[in-house]
Amino acid sequence: MTEPLTDLNRLCIHTITTKPWSLAEAIDGYTRAGVPGVTVWRQWLEPLGVDESARRLRDSGLEVVSVCRGGFFPAETAAGRQEALDDNRRAVDEAEAIGAPLIVLVCGAVPGIPLDEARRQIADGIAAVAPYAAEAGVKLSIEPLHPMFADDRSAVNTLKQANDIVDALAMPNVGVTVDVYHVWWDSELEEQIQRAGKTVFSFHVCDWRTPTRDLLNDRALMGDGCIDIRQIRAWVEATGFHGFNEVEIFSNEHWASDQTEFVERIKDAYLAHV
Ligand code: ZN
């Protein structure tokens, strides 16, 4: 069994986890709490602009782990698919500007487009953007989403499907993100993490609350749900992954709480359950 974590050296928090905080407040709150890593959601760059956001992140000493999110490649029309490519290239520019080595892809889905066709469009979209990202020194990471999101968020719902795309593209800057919330139920998880090997680019943690009261915004703090997070971390680390453990919690309940106290609870839960 994997040992518990004994320090916060690899703790990263997503800005969406502390949604009520602006980027400036998150930078301040995380640094005061001794959280070393941040994953920046693109909406957080808008109020200050990319350049000022980049400057503040640089000055903070926080390590920018990734940008969330690119993707949403499938569309009914060629114009729609082109728009998606343009937006993904903008995400690459933003990642480069703020010093993020990785963009997480929520790959997209459109009700009415068959899932296999959507996956084909996703693979084409990633293939089109990856060379541009490589030039900027940015990696692209496919995050499979729980099948409950197969209608309009992602047609990539298992790590196997993500690995299949990574293998087919065989581009060195394209890999996968393992988010325990989306893949914990999968009986092939250990095998598919092993298969991904060095292409496991990032690792997201939270927990699955029972009952789940909202399909999107009711993720639990680690330890408040039924996921064996430490087991999944062990599988991920067996591939050689020693990057950040990223806390990504969408939660109406936690967003309504005091965010400074919430960050302290995250630190405790991280040491106890990740
Ligand atoms: Zn995630």
Short mmCIF file of C-alpha atoms and ligand atoms in Angstrom, two decimals:
data_model
loop_
_atom_site.label_atom_id
_atom_site.label_comp_id
_atom_site.label_asym_id
_atom_site.label_seq_id
_atom_site.Cartn_x
_atom_site.Cartn_y
_atom_site.Cartn_z
CA MET A 1 0.00 0.00 0.00
CA THR A 2 1.20 3.46 -0.83
CA GLU A 3 2.33 5.56 2.08
CA PRO A 4 0.30 8.64 3.01
CA LEU A 5 1.74 11.95 1.87
CA THR A 6 3.70 13.63 4.65
CA ASP A 7 4.02 17.12 3.22
CA LEU A 8 2.30 19.55 0.88
CA ASN A 9 5.14 19.70 -1.66
CA ARG A 10 3.04 18.25 -4.47
CA LEU A 11 -0.28 19.89 -3.58
CA CYS A 12 -1.90 21.91 -6.34
CA ILE A 13 -5.31 23.56 -6.19
CA HIS A 14 -7.46 24.44 -9.20
CA THR A 15 -8.80 27.99 -9.18
CA ILE A 16 -12.28 26.56 -9.74
CA THR A 17 -12.01 24.75 -6.41
CA THR A 18 -12.11 28.15 -4.71
CA LYS A 19 -14.54 29.61 -7.21
CA PRO A 20 -15.54 32.67 -5.13
CA TRP A 21 -11.90 33.85 -5.22
CA SER A 22 -10.51 35.88 -8.10
CA LEU A 23 -7.07 34.97 -9.41
CA ALA A 24 -5.50 37.62 -7.19
CA GLU A 25 -7.33 36.28 -4.13
CA ALA A 26 -6.44 32.68 -4.99
CA ILE A 27 -2.76 33.58 -5.40
CA ASP A 28 -2.85 35.30 -2.03
CA GLY A 29 -4.84 32.54 -0.31
CA TYR A 30 -2.76 29.66 -1.66
CA THR A 31 0.60 31.26 -0.91
CA ARG A 32 -0.49 32.19 2.64
CA ALA A 33 -1.59 28.58 3.16
CA GLY A 34 1.66 27.15 1.84
CA VAL A 35 0.08 25.55 -1.22
CA PRO A 36 2.84 25.36 -3.84
CA GLY A 37 0.93 24.66 -7.08
CA VAL A 38 -1.97 26.15 -8.98
CA THR A 39 -3.95 25.09 -12.03
CA VAL A 40 -5.55 28.09 -13.64
CA TRP A 41 -8.95 27.93 -15.29
CA ARG A 42 -9.04 30.20 -18.30
CA GLN A 43 -11.94 32.34 -17.04
CA TRP A 44 -9.70 33.43 -14.15
CA LEU A 45 -7.38 35.16 -16.63
CA GLU A 46 -10.07 37.45 -18.00
CA PRO A 47 -10.46 40.11 -15.27
CA LEU A 48 -6.75 41.05 -15.14
CA GLY A 49 -5.87 40.03 -18.67
CA VAL A 50 -3.28 37.43 -19.60
CA ASP A 51 -0.18 39.61 -19.22
CA GLU A 52 -1.02 40.97 -15.77
CA SER A 53 -2.18 37.52 -14.63
CA ALA A 54 1.12 36.08 -15.85
CA ARG A 55 3.10 38.75 -14.00
CA ARG A 56 1.26 38.13 -10.73
CA LEU A 57 1.64 34.36 -11.03
CA ARG A 58 5.34 34.75 -11.72
CA ASP A 59 5.82 37.09 -8.75
CA SER A 60 3.87 34.77 -6.44
CA GLY A 61 6.34 31.92 -6.72
CA LEU A 62 3.45 29.51 -7.26
CA GLU A 63 4.14 26.77 -9.77
CA VAL A 64 1.59 26.88 -12.57
CA VAL A 65 0.79 23.22 -13.14
CA SER A 66 -1.70 23.48 -15.98
CA VAL A 67 -4.39 25.44 -17.74
CA CYS A 68 -7.97 24.19 -17.75
CA ARG A 69 -9.29 23.77 -20.24
CA GLY A 70 -9.02 23.25 -23.94
CA GLY A 71 -11.02 20.82 -26.02
CA PHE A 72 -14.67 20.90 -27.08
CA PHE A 73 -13.62 19.85 -30.57
CA PRO A 74 -16.77 18.22 -32.02
CA ALA A 75 -19.26 20.42 -33.84
CA GLU A 76 -22.03 20.01 -36.39
CA THR A 77 -20.32 22.23 -38.96
CA ALA A 78 -16.83 22.75 -40.34
CA ALA A 79 -17.04 26.36 -39.17
CA GLY A 80 -17.80 25.18 -35.66
CA ARG A 81 -14.86 22.80 -35.68
CA GLN A 82 -12.59 25.57 -36.98
CA GLU A 83 -13.76 27.86 -34.18
CA ALA A 84 -12.78 25.17 -31.70
CA LEU A 85 -9.30 24.92 -33.20
CA ASP A 86 -8.88 28.70 -32.99
CA ASP A 87 -9.95 28.68 -29.36
CA ASN A 88 -7.55 25.85 -28.53
CA ARG A 89 -4.69 27.78 -30.13
CA ARG A 90 -5.63 30.76 -27.94
CA ALA A 91 -5.48 28.43 -24.94
CA VAL A 92 -1.96 27.44 -26.01
CA ASP A 93 -0.98 31.13 -26.17
CA GLU A 94 -2.39 31.67 -22.69
CA ALA A 95 -0.61 28.62 -21.29
CA GLU A 96 2.67 29.78 -22.75
CA ALA A 97 2.16 33.28 -21.36
CA ILE A 98 1.51 32.13 -17.80
CA GLY A 99 4.21 29.46 -17.85
CA ALA A 100 1.87 26.46 -17.80
CA PRO A 101 3.45 23.37 -19.36
CA LEU A 102 0.12 21.60 -19.91
CA ILE A 103 -3.43 22.14 -21.11
CA VAL A 104 -6.12 19.78 -19.89
CA LEU A 105 -8.61 18.84 -22.60
CA VAL A 106 -12.29 18.37 -21.91
CA CYS A 107 -12.75 16.93 -25.34
CA GLY A 108 -16.38 17.79 -26.07
CA ALA A 109 -19.54 16.14 -27.29
CA VAL A 110 -22.64 17.32 -29.07
CA PRO A 111 -26.06 15.73 -28.59
CA GLY A 112 -26.94 14.14 -31.91
CA ILE A 113 -23.39 13.52 -33.06
CA PRO A 114 -22.70 9.79 -32.58
CA LEU A 115 -20.03 9.21 -29.95
CA ASP A 116 -17.67 7.40 -32.30
CA GLU A 117 -17.92 10.25 -34.81
CA ALA A 118 -17.33 12.73 -31.99
CA ARG A 119 -14.20 10.80 -30.96
CA ARG A 120 -12.97 10.95 -34.57
CA GLN A 121 -13.45 14.73 -34.59
CA ILE A 122 -11.68 14.95 -31.22
CA ALA A 123 -8.67 13.04 -32.54
CA ASP A 124 -8.57 15.26 -35.64
CA GLY A 125 -8.81 18.37 -33.49
CA ILE A 126 -5.99 17.32 -31.19
CA ALA A 127 -3.85 16.36 -34.19
CA ALA A 128 -4.41 19.85 -35.64
CA VAL A 129 -3.51 21.73 -32.46
CA ALA A 130 -0.69 19.56 -31.07
CA PRO A 131 2.10 20.82 -33.37
CA TYR A 132 1.24 24.43 -32.45
CA ALA A 133 1.31 23.47 -28.77
CA ALA A 134 4.61 21.64 -29.20
CA GLU A 135 6.21 24.77 -30.64
CA ALA A 136 5.12 26.64 -27.52
CA GLY A 137 6.46 23.86 -25.29
CA VAL A 138 2.95 22.98 -24.14
CA LYS A 139 1.58 19.47 -23.66
CA LEU A 140 -2.04 18.49 -24.30
CA SER A 141 -3.73 16.07 -21.96
CA ILE A 142 -6.95 14.20 -22.63
CA GLU A 143 -9.09 13.93 -19.52
CA PRO A 144 -11.70 11.19 -19.84
CA LEU A 145 -14.97 12.31 -18.27
CA HIS A 146 -17.48 10.16 -16.42
CA PRO A 147 -20.05 8.69 -18.85
CA MET A 148 -22.78 10.87 -17.34
CA PHE A 149 -21.16 13.69 -19.35
CA ALA A 150 -21.18 11.83 -22.68
CA ASP A 151 -24.05 13.93 -24.01
CA ASP A 152 -22.51 17.37 -24.15
CA ARG A 153 -19.12 17.50 -22.40
CA SER A 154 -16.99 14.63 -23.59
CA ALA A 155 -17.28 11.61 -25.85
CA VAL A 156 -14.10 10.31 -24.21
CA ASN A 157 -15.43 8.51 -21.16
CA THR A 158 -12.86 5.89 -20.27
CA LEU A 159 -9.11 5.90 -19.93
CA LYS A 160 -9.05 3.21 -22.62
CA GLN A 161 -10.69 5.56 -25.12
CA ALA A 162 -8.20 8.29 -24.18
CA ASN A 163 -5.26 5.89 -24.53
CA ASP A 164 -6.57 4.75 -27.92
CA ILE A 165 -6.47 8.35 -29.16
CA VAL A 166 -3.01 8.96 -27.67
CA ASP A 167 -1.68 5.77 -29.29
CA ALA A 168 -3.26 6.54 -32.66
CA LEU A 169 -1.83 10.07 -32.74
CA ALA A 170 1.57 9.05 -31.34
CA MET A 171 2.55 12.68 -30.75
CA PRO A 172 5.04 13.20 -27.91
CA ASN A 173 3.14 16.12 -26.37
CA VAL A 174 -0.24 14.34 -26.22
CA GLY A 175 -1.12 12.30 -23.14
CA VAL A 176 -3.82 11.73 -20.52
CA THR A 177 -5.06 13.15 -17.26
CA VAL A 178 -6.34 10.75 -14.61
CA ASP A 179 -9.12 12.39 -12.60
CA VAL A 180 -10.32 10.02 -9.89
CA TYR A 181 -13.85 11.45 -10.05
CA HIS A 182 -14.30 10.35 -13.65
CA VAL A 183 -12.59 6.97 -13.71
CA TRP A 184 -12.74 5.45 -10.21
CA TRP A 185 -15.53 3.01 -11.20
CA ASP A 186 -13.70 1.52 -14.18
CA SER A 187 -12.70 -2.15 -13.76
CA GLU A 188 -9.95 -1.62 -16.35
CA LEU A 189 -8.48 1.37 -14.54
CA GLU A 190 -5.29 -0.17 -13.20
CA GLU A 191 -4.54 -1.84 -16.52
CA GLN A 192 -5.21 1.34 -18.50
CA ILE A 193 -3.06 3.47 -16.19
CA GLN A 194 -0.25 0.97 -16.72
CA ARG A 195 -0.83 1.14 -20.45
CA ALA A 196 -0.69 4.95 -20.40
CA GLY A 197 2.69 4.74 -18.66
CA LYS A 198 4.76 7.86 -19.33
CA THR A 199 1.82 9.52 -21.05
CA VAL A 200 0.10 10.08 -17.70
CA PHE A 201 0.64 13.84 -17.67
CA SER A 202 -1.50 14.87 -14.68
CA PHE A 203 -3.56 13.62 -11.77
CA HIS A 204 -6.73 15.19 -10.31
CA VAL A 205 -8.30 14.33 -6.95
CA CYS A 206 -11.57 14.92 -5.12
CA ASP A 207 -14.21 12.41 -3.98
CA TRP A 208 -17.57 10.97 -5.02
CA ARG A 209 -20.36 12.00 -2.68
CA THR A 210 -23.31 9.71 -1.97
CA PRO A 211 -25.92 10.69 -2.83
CA THR A 212 -24.69 13.05 -5.52
CA ARG A 213 -27.12 15.95 -5.47
CA ASP A 214 -25.92 17.70 -8.61
CA LEU A 215 -24.28 16.03 -11.60
CA LEU A 216 -21.72 18.78 -12.03
CA ASN A 217 -21.31 20.73 -8.81
CA ASP A 218 -21.43 18.24 -5.96
CA ARG A 219 -17.96 16.80 -5.77
CA ALA A 220 -16.73 15.97 -2.29
CA LEU A 221 -13.59 16.75 -0.38
CA MET A 222 -11.19 13.82 -0.34
CA GLY A 223 -12.30 11.36 2.34
CA ASP A 224 -15.96 12.42 2.19
CA GLY A 225 -16.81 9.91 -0.52
CA CYS A 226 -16.27 6.37 -1.74
CA ILE A 227 -13.18 6.64 -3.97
CA ASP A 228 -10.01 4.81 -2.95
CA ILE A 229 -7.85 7.78 -3.93
CA ARG A 230 -4.63 6.43 -2.43
CA GLN A 231 -4.94 3.21 -4.44
CA ILE A 232 -5.35 5.16 -7.67
CA ARG A 233 -2.41 7.41 -6.74
CA ALA A 234 -0.35 4.23 -6.24
CA TRP A 235 -1.22 3.05 -9.75
CA VAL A 236 -0.42 6.46 -11.21
CA GLU A 237 2.91 6.68 -9.38
CA ALA A 238 3.82 3.16 -10.52
CA THR A 239 4.07 4.65 -14.04
CA GLY A 240 6.82 6.96 -12.80
CA PHE A 241 4.52 9.94 -12.37
CA HIS A 242 5.66 12.24 -9.57
CA GLY A 243 3.93 15.45 -10.52
CA PHE A 244 1.40 17.41 -8.54
CA ASN A 245 -1.72 15.98 -6.95
CA GLU A 246 -4.29 18.50 -8.14
CA VAL A 247 -7.36 19.20 -6.05
CA GLU A 248 -10.28 19.95 -8.33
CA ILE A 249 -13.60 20.24 -6.53
CA PHE A 250 -16.73 21.70 -8.09
CA SER A 251 -19.07 22.07 -5.15
CA ASN A 252 -21.93 24.42 -4.49
CA GLU A 253 -21.63 23.43 -0.83
CA HIS A 254 -17.95 24.25 -0.49
CA TRP A 255 -18.17 27.38 -2.63
CA ALA A 256 -20.70 28.71 -0.12
CA SER A 257 -18.22 28.25 2.73
CA ASP A 258 -15.36 30.46 3.91
CA GLN A 259 -12.65 29.82 1.32
CA THR A 260 -9.70 30.38 3.66
CA GLU A 261 -11.08 27.71 5.99
CA PHE A 262 -11.85 25.49 2.99
CA VAL A 263 -8.21 25.59 1.88
CA GLU A 264 -7.18 24.48 5.38
CA ARG A 265 -9.66 21.59 5.14
CA ILE A 266 -8.22 20.69 1.75
CA LYS A 267 -4.71 20.51 3.25
CA ASP A 268 -5.90 18.21 6.06
CA ALA A 269 -7.88 15.99 3.67
CA TYR A 270 -4.93 15.85 1.30
CA LEU A 271 -2.62 14.47 3.96
CA ALA A 272 -5.23 12.11 5.35
CA HIS A 273 -6.75 10.66 2.18
CA VAL A 274 -4.69 11.26 -0.98
ZN ZN B 1 -10.21 16.97 -13.65
#
